[in-house]
Coordinates of C-alpha atoms and ligand atoms in Angstrom, one line a residue:
K128 CA 63.9 98.5 82.7
E129 CA 66.4 99.3 80.0
V130 CA 69.9 100.0 80.4
V131 CA 70.4 103.6 81.3
F132 CA 73.3 105.1 79.7
P133 CA 75.2 107.5 79.1
C134 CA 73.8 109.2 82.3
Y135 CA 76.3 108.0 84.5
R136 CA 76.3 110.8 87.2
W137 CA 75.8 109.6 90.8
V138 CA 73.4 112.0 92.3
Q139 CA 73.2 111.2 95.9
G140 CA 70.0 112.3 97.8
D141 CA 66.4 112.5 97.5
G142 CA 66.2 109.3 95.8
I143 CA 67.6 110.2 92.5
I144 CA 70.0 108.1 91.3
C145 CA 71.1 107.7 87.8
L146 CA 73.7 104.7 87.5
P147 CA 73.8 102.4 84.5
E148 CA 72.0 99.0 85.1
A149 CA 74.4 96.5 86.5
T150 CA 73.6 94.2 83.9
A151 CA 75.5 96.8 81.8
W152 CA 78.4 96.0 83.9
M153 CA 78.0 92.3 82.9
M154 CA 78.3 92.9 79.2
R155 CA 80.9 95.3 79.8
N156 CA 83.2 93.9 77.2
E157 CA 80.4 93.8 74.6
V158 CA 78.7 96.8 73.0
Q159 CA 82.2 98.1 71.3
G160 CA 83.7 98.3 74.6
L161 CA 81.5 101.5 75.5
F162 CA 80.5 100.5 78.7
Q163 CA 83.8 99.6 80.1
K164 CA 85.5 103.0 78.5
H165 CA 82.7 104.9 80.4
G166 CA 83.4 102.9 83.7
E167 CA 87.0 104.0 82.9
E168 CA 86.5 107.5 82.5
E169 CA 84.2 107.5 85.7
L170 CA 87.1 106.3 87.6
E171 CA 89.7 108.5 86.4
E172 CA 87.3 111.4 87.5
R173 CA 86.6 109.7 90.8
R174 CA 90.5 109.5 91.5
T175 CA 91.0 112.8 91.3
L176 CA 88.0 113.6 93.9
Y177 CA 88.9 111.2 96.4
R178 CA 92.5 110.8 97.0
W179 CA 94.1 109.1 100.1
A180 CA 95.8 110.9 102.7
T181 CA 98.1 110.2 105.6
W182 CA 96.7 112.1 108.5
K183 CA 99.0 110.6 111.1
E184 CA 101.5 107.9 110.4
G185 CA 100.6 104.4 111.7
L186 CA 97.0 105.0 111.2
P187 CA 94.8 103.6 108.2
L188 CA 94.8 106.2 105.4
S189 CA 91.9 108.7 105.2
V190 CA 90.2 110.7 102.5
A191 CA 92.4 114.0 101.6
A192 CA 90.3 116.8 102.9
A193 CA 91.5 119.4 105.5
S194 CA 87.9 120.0 106.5
E195 CA 84.7 118.8 105.5
K196 CA 84.3 121.7 103.2
D197 CA 87.0 119.9 100.8
L198 CA 84.6 116.9 100.3
P199 CA 82.9 116.6 97.0
L200 CA 79.5 117.5 97.4
D201 CA 78.1 114.0 96.6
V202 CA 79.3 112.9 100.2
R203 CA 78.8 116.2 102.0
F204 CA 75.8 116.3 104.9
H205 CA 72.5 117.4 103.5
E206 CA 71.4 120.7 104.9
G207 CA 69.0 119.0 107.7
K208 CA 71.7 117.2 108.9
K209 CA 74.2 119.8 109.2
I210 CA 71.8 121.8 110.8
D211 CA 70.7 119.0 113.5
F212 CA 74.4 118.1 113.8
E213 CA 75.7 121.5 114.7
G214 CA 72.7 122.8 116.5
T215 CA 72.6 120.1 119.0
L216 CA 76.3 120.7 119.7
A217 CA 75.3 124.1 120.2
A218 CA 72.7 123.5 122.5
G219 CA 74.8 120.8 124.3
M220 CA 77.4 123.8 125.1
M221 CA 74.4 125.7 126.4
D222 CA 73.7 123.0 128.8
I223 CA 77.2 122.7 130.2
A224 CA 77.1 126.4 130.7
L225 CA 74.3 126.1 132.8
K226 CA 75.5 123.4 134.5
R227 CA 78.6 125.1 135.3
L228 CA 76.9 128.3 136.6
Y229 CA 74.2 125.8 138.9
T230 CA 77.3 124.2 140.5
L231 CA 79.5 127.1 141.0
L232 CA 78.4 128.2 144.5
S233 CA 77.5 124.5 145.7
S234 CA 80.1 121.8 146.9
W235 CA 81.6 119.0 144.9
N236 CA 82.8 116.4 147.3
S237 CA 80.5 113.4 147.3
L238 CA 79.5 111.2 144.6
E239 CA 75.9 112.4 144.7
D240 CA 77.1 115.6 143.7
F241 CA 77.3 114.1 140.3
D242 CA 73.6 114.2 140.6
Q243 CA 73.7 118.2 140.3
I244 CA 74.8 117.8 136.5
F245 CA 72.7 114.7 135.9
W246 CA 69.8 116.3 134.1
G247 CA 68.8 117.4 130.7
S248 CA 68.5 114.9 128.0
K249 CA 69.0 111.3 129.3
S250 CA 67.6 107.7 128.7
A251 CA 66.1 105.3 131.2
L252 CA 69.0 102.8 131.1
A253 CA 71.0 106.0 132.0
K254 CA 69.0 106.4 135.3
R255 CA 69.3 102.8 135.9
V256 CA 73.2 103.3 135.6
R257 CA 72.9 105.9 138.1
Q258 CA 71.2 103.4 140.5
S259 CA 73.0 100.3 140.0
W260 CA 76.8 101.6 139.1
K261 CA 78.2 100.3 142.2
E262 CA 77.0 97.0 142.3
D263 CA 79.8 93.9 140.9
D264 CA 77.2 92.3 138.6
F265 CA 76.4 95.5 137.0
F266 CA 80.0 95.9 136.4
G267 CA 80.7 92.4 135.0
Y268 CA 77.5 92.9 133.0
Q269 CA 79.0 95.7 130.9
F270 CA 81.8 93.7 129.6
L271 CA 79.2 91.3 127.8
N272 CA 76.5 93.5 126.9
G273 CA 77.4 97.1 127.6
V274 CA 78.8 99.9 125.3
N275 CA 82.0 97.8 124.8
P276 CA 81.4 94.3 124.4
T277 CA 84.6 93.7 122.2
L278 CA 87.2 93.2 124.9
L279 CA 86.3 90.2 127.0
R280 CA 87.8 86.8 126.6
R281 CA 87.1 83.5 128.3
S282 CA 90.6 82.3 130.1
T283 CA 92.6 79.5 128.5
S284 CA 95.4 80.0 131.2
L285 CA 96.0 82.4 133.9
P286 CA 97.6 85.9 132.1
T287 CA 101.3 85.8 132.9
R288 CA 100.9 89.5 134.1
L289 CA 98.9 88.2 136.9
V290 CA 101.0 88.5 140.1
I291 CA 99.3 86.8 142.9
P292 CA 100.8 87.6 146.1
P293 CA 101.7 84.6 148.7
E294 CA 98.9 85.6 151.2
L295 CA 96.2 85.5 148.6
E296 CA 96.8 81.4 147.7
G297 CA 93.1 81.1 148.3
L298 CA 92.4 83.5 145.4
Q299 CA 94.9 81.2 143.1
A300 CA 92.8 78.1 143.8
Q301 CA 89.7 79.9 143.1
L302 CA 90.9 81.0 140.0
E303 CA 92.1 77.9 138.8
R304 CA 89.1 76.1 139.5
K305 CA 87.2 78.6 137.6
L306 CA 89.6 78.1 134.9
Q307 CA 89.3 74.5 135.0
E308 CA 85.5 74.6 134.9
G309 CA 85.7 77.2 131.8
C310 CA 84.1 80.0 133.6
L311 CA 87.1 82.2 134.1
F312 CA 87.2 85.2 131.9
E313 CA 89.4 88.3 131.7
A314 CA 89.7 91.6 130.3
D315 CA 93.2 93.0 129.8
F316 CA 93.8 96.8 129.0
S317 CA 97.6 96.2 128.2
L318 CA 97.2 98.4 125.2
L319 CA 97.3 101.4 127.4
D320 CA 100.5 100.4 129.1
G321 CA 103.1 103.0 128.4
I322 CA 100.9 105.6 126.8
Q323 CA 101.6 109.2 128.1
A324 CA 98.8 110.7 130.0
N325 CA 97.3 114.0 128.9
V326 CA 98.2 117.4 130.7
I327 CA 95.1 119.6 131.0
Q328 CA 95.2 123.2 131.8
G329 CA 98.7 122.5 133.4
E330 CA 97.5 119.6 135.4
R331 CA 98.9 116.1 134.8
Q332 CA 96.3 113.4 134.2
H333 CA 97.0 109.8 134.9
L334 CA 96.3 106.2 133.1
A335 CA 96.1 102.8 133.9
A336 CA 96.6 99.4 132.2
P337 CA 94.4 97.3 134.4
L338 CA 93.7 93.6 134.0
V339 CA 90.1 92.1 135.3
M340 CA 89.6 88.7 136.3
L341 CA 86.0 87.7 136.3
K342 CA 83.8 84.4 136.8
M343 CA 80.6 83.4 135.2
E344 CA 78.1 82.4 137.7
P345 CA 75.8 79.5 136.5
D346 CA 72.5 82.2 136.0
G347 CA 74.9 83.7 133.4
K348 CA 76.0 86.6 135.5
L349 CA 79.8 87.9 135.0
L350 CA 81.4 88.9 138.6
P351 CA 84.8 90.3 139.1
M352 CA 87.1 88.6 141.4
A353 CA 90.1 90.7 141.0
I354 CA 91.6 93.8 139.5
Q355 CA 95.3 94.5 139.0
L356 CA 95.6 98.2 137.7
Q357 CA 98.9 98.1 136.4
P358 CA 101.3 95.4 134.8
P359 CA 104.2 94.3 137.1
C360 CA 107.2 96.3 136.3
S361 CA 110.6 94.8 137.3
G362 CA 112.6 97.0 139.8
S363 CA 109.0 98.3 141.5
P364 CA 107.4 96.3 144.0
D365 CA 104.5 93.9 142.5
P366 CA 101.1 95.7 141.9
P367 CA 98.5 95.2 144.6
L368 CA 95.6 93.3 143.4
F369 CA 92.1 94.6 144.7
L370 CA 89.4 92.4 145.8
P371 CA 85.5 92.5 146.1
S372 CA 86.4 91.9 150.0
D373 CA 88.3 95.3 150.3
P374 CA 87.0 98.1 151.8
S375 CA 84.2 99.8 149.6
L376 CA 85.6 102.8 148.5
T377 CA 88.9 101.0 147.7
W378 CA 87.1 98.4 145.6
L379 CA 84.8 101.1 143.9
L380 CA 88.1 103.4 143.0
A381 CA 89.8 100.4 141.3
K382 CA 86.1 99.7 139.4
A383 CA 86.3 103.1 138.3
W384 CA 89.9 103.1 137.2
V385 CA 89.0 99.8 135.1
R386 CA 85.9 101.8 133.7
N387 CA 88.0 104.9 132.7
S388 CA 90.4 102.5 130.8
D389 CA 87.6 100.8 129.1
F390 CA 86.3 104.4 128.0
Q391 CA 89.6 104.5 126.1
L392 CA 89.8 101.4 124.3
H393 CA 86.2 101.5 123.7
E394 CA 86.4 105.1 121.9
L395 CA 89.8 104.3 120.5
Q396 CA 89.8 100.9 119.2
A397 CA 86.4 99.5 119.1
H398 CA 84.5 102.5 118.0
L399 CA 86.9 105.2 116.1
L400 CA 89.4 102.7 114.8
K401 CA 87.3 99.4 114.1
T402 CA 84.3 101.1 112.8
H403 CA 85.1 104.9 111.8
L404 CA 88.1 104.4 110.1
V405 CA 87.8 100.9 108.8
A406 CA 84.7 102.2 107.0
E407 CA 86.5 105.3 105.5
V408 CA 89.3 102.8 103.9
F409 CA 86.2 101.1 102.3
A410 CA 84.5 104.2 101.2
V411 CA 87.5 105.8 99.5
A412 CA 88.7 102.6 97.8
T413 CA 85.2 102.2 96.7
M414 CA 85.1 105.5 95.2
R415 CA 88.5 105.1 93.5
C416 CA 88.0 101.6 92.2
L417 CA 84.5 100.5 91.5
P418 CA 82.6 102.4 88.8
G419 CA 78.8 103.3 89.4
M420 CA 77.5 100.3 87.5
H421 CA 79.6 97.9 89.6
P422 CA 77.3 95.4 91.4
I423 CA 79.5 95.8 94.5
F424 CA 79.7 99.6 94.1
K425 CA 75.8 99.4 94.2
L426 CA 75.8 97.1 97.0
L427 CA 77.9 99.0 99.4
I428 CA 77.5 102.5 98.5
P429 CA 74.0 103.1 100.9
H430 CA 76.4 101.8 103.6
L431 CA 79.2 104.5 103.1
R432 CA 76.6 107.8 103.4
Y433 CA 78.0 110.3 105.4
T434 CA 81.0 108.6 106.4
L435 CA 83.7 110.6 104.9
E436 CA 82.3 113.7 106.5
I437 CA 81.7 112.6 110.2
N438 CA 85.3 111.1 110.0
T439 CA 86.3 114.7 108.6
R440 CA 85.0 116.4 111.2
A441 CA 86.3 114.0 114.2
R442 CA 89.8 114.7 112.7
T443 CA 89.2 118.5 112.8
K444 CA 87.4 118.7 116.3
L445 CA 87.6 115.7 118.2
I446 CA 90.9 114.0 118.1
S447 CA 92.7 117.0 116.7
D448 CA 95.4 119.2 118.7
G449 CA 93.0 121.1 121.3
G450 CA 90.3 118.9 120.0
I451 CA 87.7 117.2 122.7
F452 CA 90.0 114.5 123.4
D453 CA 93.0 117.2 124.4
Q454 CA 90.4 118.9 126.3
V455 CA 88.9 116.3 128.5
V456 CA 90.4 113.0 128.1
N457 CA 93.2 111.4 130.0
T458 CA 94.5 109.7 126.6
G459 CA 94.3 113.2 124.9
G460 CA 97.7 115.4 124.2
G461 CA 98.9 112.9 121.7
G462 CA 98.4 109.6 124.0
H463 CA 95.2 108.9 122.2
L464 CA 97.0 108.9 118.7
D465 CA 99.5 106.2 120.2
V466 CA 96.7 104.0 121.4
L467 CA 95.3 104.1 117.6
R468 CA 98.5 103.3 116.3
K469 CA 99.0 100.2 118.8
A470 CA 95.3 99.2 117.9
T471 CA 96.1 99.6 114.2
A472 CA 99.2 97.6 114.4
C473 CA 96.9 94.6 115.7
L474 CA 94.0 94.8 113.5
T475 CA 93.0 91.6 112.2
Y476 CA 90.6 90.4 109.7
R477 CA 89.1 88.1 112.0
S478 CA 88.4 90.5 114.7
L479 CA 86.0 92.3 112.5
C480 CA 84.2 89.0 111.7
P481 CA 81.9 87.8 114.6
P482 CA 82.0 84.5 114.0
D483 CA 85.7 84.4 114.2
D484 CA 85.9 87.1 116.7
L485 CA 83.4 85.4 119.2
A486 CA 85.0 81.9 118.8
D487 CA 88.7 83.5 119.0
R488 CA 87.4 85.0 122.5
G489 CA 85.7 81.9 123.9
L490 CA 82.1 83.8 123.7
L491 CA 80.1 81.3 121.6
G492 CA 77.3 79.7 123.5
I493 CA 76.8 81.8 126.2
P494 CA 73.1 82.5 126.9
S495 CA 73.8 85.7 128.9
A496 CA 76.0 87.0 125.8
L497 CA 73.3 89.2 124.1
Y498 CA 75.8 91.0 121.9
A499 CA 77.4 87.9 120.6
H500 CA 74.0 86.4 120.2
D501 CA 72.6 89.4 118.1
A502 CA 75.6 89.9 116.2
L503 CA 75.9 86.5 114.9
R504 CA 72.2 86.6 113.9
L505 CA 72.9 90.1 112.0
W506 CA 76.2 88.3 110.4
D507 CA 74.0 85.6 109.1
I508 CA 71.4 87.7 107.8
I509 CA 73.6 90.2 106.0
S510 CA 75.7 87.3 104.6
R511 CA 72.7 85.9 102.8
Y512 CA 71.8 89.2 101.7
V513 CA 75.2 89.9 100.0
Q514 CA 75.3 86.4 98.8
G515 CA 72.1 86.5 96.9
T516 CA 73.1 89.7 95.3
V517 CA 76.4 88.6 94.4
H518 CA 75.3 85.4 92.7
L519 CA 73.2 87.4 90.4
Y520 CA 76.3 88.9 88.9
Y521 CA 78.8 86.2 89.5
S522 CA 77.6 83.1 87.9
E523 CA 81.1 81.1 89.4
D524 CA 84.5 81.6 91.2
E525 CA 86.2 82.2 87.5
V526 CA 84.0 85.7 87.2
V527 CA 85.3 86.8 90.6
Q528 CA 88.9 86.0 89.5
S529 CA 88.6 87.7 86.5
D530 CA 87.2 91.0 87.8
P531 CA 89.9 93.3 87.9
E532 CA 88.1 96.2 89.4
V533 CA 87.0 94.2 92.5
Q534 CA 90.5 92.8 92.9
A535 CA 91.9 96.1 92.8
W536 CA 89.4 97.3 95.0
C537 CA 90.6 94.7 97.4
Q538 CA 94.1 95.4 97.2
E539 CA 93.5 99.0 97.4
I540 CA 92.0 98.3 100.9
T541 CA 94.4 95.9 102.1
E542 CA 97.4 97.4 100.8
I543 CA 96.9 100.9 100.8
G544 CA 94.2 101.9 103.0
L545 CA 95.0 99.6 105.9
C546 CA 98.7 100.1 105.0
G547 CA 99.8 96.5 104.6
A548 CA 97.1 94.8 106.6
Q549 CA 97.4 91.3 104.8
E550 CA 100.0 90.6 107.4
R551 CA 97.0 90.3 109.5
G552 CA 94.7 88.1 107.4
F553 CA 93.2 90.8 105.1
P554 CA 93.1 89.6 101.6
V555 CA 94.8 91.2 98.8
S556 CA 92.7 89.2 96.0
F557 CA 89.6 87.0 95.7
Q558 CA 89.9 83.4 94.7
S559 CA 86.1 82.8 95.3
R560 CA 82.7 84.1 95.5
A561 CA 82.9 82.9 99.0
E562 CA 85.7 84.8 99.5
L563 CA 84.4 87.8 97.9
C564 CA 80.9 87.5 100.1
H565 CA 82.7 87.4 103.3
F566 CA 84.5 90.4 102.7
V567 CA 81.7 92.4 101.6
T568 CA 79.5 91.0 104.4
M569 CA 82.2 92.3 107.0
C570 CA 82.4 95.8 105.3
I571 CA 78.2 96.2 105.6
F572 CA 78.4 94.3 109.0
T573 CA 81.1 96.9 110.2
C574 CA 79.5 100.0 108.5
T575 CA 76.0 99.3 110.2
A576 CA 75.6 96.6 112.9
Q577 CA 79.0 96.9 114.6
H578 CA 78.9 100.8 114.6
S579 CA 75.3 100.9 116.0
G580 CA 76.1 98.3 118.8
I581 CA 79.1 100.4 119.9
N582 CA 78.1 103.8 119.4
Q583 CA 74.5 103.9 121.0
G584 CA 75.6 102.8 124.1
Q585 CA 77.2 106.0 124.9
L586 CA 73.7 107.4 125.7
D587 CA 73.1 104.9 128.3
W588 CA 76.6 103.9 129.8
Y589 CA 78.4 107.5 129.6
A590 CA 75.8 109.8 131.1
W591 CA 76.3 108.9 134.7
V592 CA 80.0 110.0 135.0
P593 CA 81.4 107.8 137.6
N594 CA 80.5 104.7 135.5
A595 CA 82.7 105.7 132.9
P596 CA 85.2 108.6 133.8
C597 CA 86.7 110.4 130.7
T598 CA 89.8 111.2 132.5
M599 CA 91.3 110.7 136.1
R600 CA 93.1 113.2 137.9
K601 CA 95.2 111.4 140.5
P602 CA 97.5 108.5 140.0
P603 CA 95.9 104.9 140.4
P604 CA 95.9 103.9 144.0
T605 CA 98.8 101.6 145.1
T606 CA 97.5 100.9 148.7
K607 CA 94.2 100.0 149.9
D608 CA 94.1 103.1 151.9
V609 CA 91.5 105.3 149.9
T610 CA 89.4 108.0 151.1
L611 CA 86.3 109.9 149.6
E612 CA 88.6 113.0 149.1
M613 CA 90.8 110.7 146.8
V614 CA 87.8 109.4 144.8
M615 CA 86.6 112.9 144.4
A616 CA 90.0 114.5 143.4
T617 CA 90.4 111.5 140.9
L618 CA 86.9 111.7 139.0
P619 CA 86.3 114.2 136.2
N620 CA 85.7 118.0 137.5
V621 CA 82.5 119.4 136.8
H622 CA 83.7 120.9 133.4
Q623 CA 85.0 117.6 132.2
A624 CA 82.2 115.7 133.2
C625 CA 79.6 117.9 131.5
L626 CA 81.5 117.8 128.3
Q627 CA 81.4 114.1 128.2
M628 CA 77.8 114.0 129.3
T629 CA 77.1 116.4 126.1
I630 CA 79.1 114.4 123.6
A631 CA 77.6 111.3 124.8
W632 CA 74.2 112.3 124.0
H633 CA 75.1 114.2 121.0
L634 CA 76.6 110.7 119.5
G635 CA 74.4 108.1 121.0
R636 CA 71.1 109.7 120.9
F637 CA 68.6 108.8 118.2
Q638 CA 69.3 110.5 114.5
P639 CA 66.6 112.5 113.4
D640 CA 67.4 111.5 109.8
M641 CA 68.4 107.9 110.4
V642 CA 67.9 105.3 107.9
P643 CA 67.6 101.9 109.1
L644 CA 69.6 98.8 108.0
G645 CA 68.4 97.5 104.7
H646 CA 65.7 100.6 104.2
H647 CA 67.7 103.0 101.9
K648 CA 64.9 104.7 99.4
E649 CA 67.5 105.0 96.6
E650 CA 67.1 102.1 94.0
Y651 CA 70.7 101.2 93.0
F652 CA 69.9 98.1 91.2
S653 CA 66.9 97.4 88.7
G654 CA 65.6 94.1 87.9
P655 CA 63.5 91.4 89.6
G656 CA 66.4 89.4 90.9
Y657 CA 67.9 91.8 93.4
K658 CA 64.6 93.1 94.5
A659 CA 63.6 89.4 95.7
V660 CA 66.9 89.3 97.6
L661 CA 66.2 92.9 99.2
K662 CA 62.8 91.9 100.1
R663 CA 64.2 88.6 101.8
F664 CA 66.7 90.9 103.5
Q665 CA 64.2 93.0 104.8
E666 CA 61.8 90.0 106.2
D667 CA 65.0 88.4 107.9
L668 CA 65.5 91.8 109.9
N669 CA 61.5 91.6 110.7
T670 CA 61.9 88.7 112.2
L671 CA 65.1 89.2 114.1
E672 CA 63.6 92.6 115.3
R673 CA 60.4 90.6 116.6
E674 CA 62.7 87.9 118.4
I675 CA 64.9 90.7 120.1
V676 CA 61.6 92.8 121.3
A677 CA 60.0 89.7 122.8
R678 CA 63.6 88.5 124.4
N679 CA 63.8 91.7 126.1
E680 CA 60.1 91.9 127.5
G681 CA 61.7 89.1 129.9
L682 CA 64.8 90.7 130.8
D683 CA 65.8 92.8 133.7
L684 CA 68.0 94.9 131.5
P685 CA 67.0 94.9 127.8
Y686 CA 69.7 94.8 125.3
Y687 CA 68.6 96.8 122.0
Y688 CA 71.8 98.1 120.6
L689 CA 71.4 95.6 117.9
Q690 CA 67.8 95.7 117.1
P691 CA 67.2 96.1 113.6
S692 CA 65.3 99.1 113.6
R693 CA 67.6 101.0 115.9
I694 CA 70.9 99.9 113.3
E695 CA 71.7 102.7 111.1
N696 CA 72.3 101.8 107.5
S697 CA 75.8 103.3 107.4
I698 CA 78.1 105.5 109.8
T699 CA 76.8 108.8 109.9
I700 CA 77.8 110.2 113.4
Ligands
OYP1056 C1 83.1 114.5 115.3 O1 82.0 120.6 116.3 C2 82.2 113.6 116.2 O2 82.9 120.2 118.3 C3 81.8 113.8 117.7 O3 83.0 111.7 115.4 C4 82.1 115.4 118.0 C5 82.8 116.2 117.3 C6 83.1 115.8 115.7 C7 83.1 117.8 117.6 C8 82.5 118.5 116.9 C9 82.5 120.0 117.2 C10 82.1 112.2 115.6 C11 83.0 110.3 115.1 C12 83.6 109.5 116.0 C13 84.0 108.6 116.9 C14 84.3 107.9 117.7 C15 85.2 108.4 118.8 C16 84.1 109.3 119.5 C17 84.9 109.7 121.0 C18 83.7 110.2 122.0 C19 84.3 110.8 122.9 C20 83.6 111.4 124.0 C21 84.4 112.3 124.9 C22 83.6 112.7 126.1 C23 84.5 113.5 126.7

């Protein structure tokens, strides 16, 4: 196909795409500098359409838009998506009203009472969670393959915050033995320490910052050994250690506190920051720095669809003043922004790349770590696709070094969008094709596989509210005397629980207009080279799909969040 020029408008949707062929980009210094001039003009315009804004100090920058209505039409939701998004939320609000009416006259004083609102749309796995949520192996399993598989680490020493009282020397010996054997794991929620809890309708909510120690059994099961709900604090008595041998309600409440803390770090750090907000930085930098004919623009653009609008909506309705976090989450009311700030300050490049992240967390080579396994396979598949494409346009490292556009793009992401993230390993330039490929692989992995892995589980793991309470209405227990009244007074009330179910459903459900990874209809590249690379990508994804389906058939609990047919091509929800 011949070079398309000067039709340079990028028209999104329904497969109508008019971009100059990327080969034009390769010869842009020739043809009397015409292509170059065209690219510069395009960027000049785009930089006025897509501007950076600081929504809150200490967070990655976002696109300048007070509401989704301010966004350029090119990146807005299409009508069908908008109707579905707003319609499902409205239907969810109706459900909440009905549930509240339904529970108005009945009692709310036992855990089974959560059944009264456990109706409406829910998944098979959600029902399984309702059955099994109290079991220790089910609790442990979630750190490996649940909605938040990003926190667990293999211990390399006993954590310093873990204070073991003298009467528990047996536990100390057990922990040390597991450490020696390499089977000791930890989930540390210290990031939540010092965060101010929300006040909801005049009632103070409460937060903890737990540490969980776990052991891995030979069959791959992860079992909790001890829970410390707060770090030690000088001047106060040492925090108690809760144990599986404690009275069952005491142990259950300790685990519920961990699940509430996991909810916070999952939604704010793993989900919002490390997928939505970094993807927005990639999107804005891509629009500002790469002309439509640039091969990296063409490679990335399908993975940035709808992200600016969903994030803008999150800033106006979800994490805004009076938004859903303020209404029903114990980090709401400003604490959630502090969690985001702290998480931004320790965001590393390595933590966004599974081969590095899983190695750093000691999670390689564990057969029961299904997220880890599937994430690595996807990383390899995406990496091969990126390399195949990049090598079509960059014949050697020198071509990367002398591409001012891609270098400016890199710098804009790290220094501007991520507010100086070079201190945390993000590149400010690319010296080689390999460095460029690694970075672009990270971008695509984050916008597709990682978001799906982190997002879809909400449907299954957050519908049964006691398994992941969105707020806690009483302080964490400081003794082992725990009653059912205390547990019920701590867990979310009916309204909070209903809203959690609705939002979890809204975000985690199958999206009607979803485009699976690697299956966008738009053809941004023409020419046989790219077509072959794309075909190979789709074949690799199909192979992985079959492997995962076959594996899941033999499992008691299937893990399907990274099944390629379920992975969305971009962050759209
Ligand atoms: C955006 O109109 C999103 O009320 C969800 O955000 C919900 C709204 C807006 C509200 C829309 C409205 C999607 C993207 C994101 C993200 C990551 C954090 C998700 C946190 C979900 C928390 C669930 C809270 C349950 C109580």
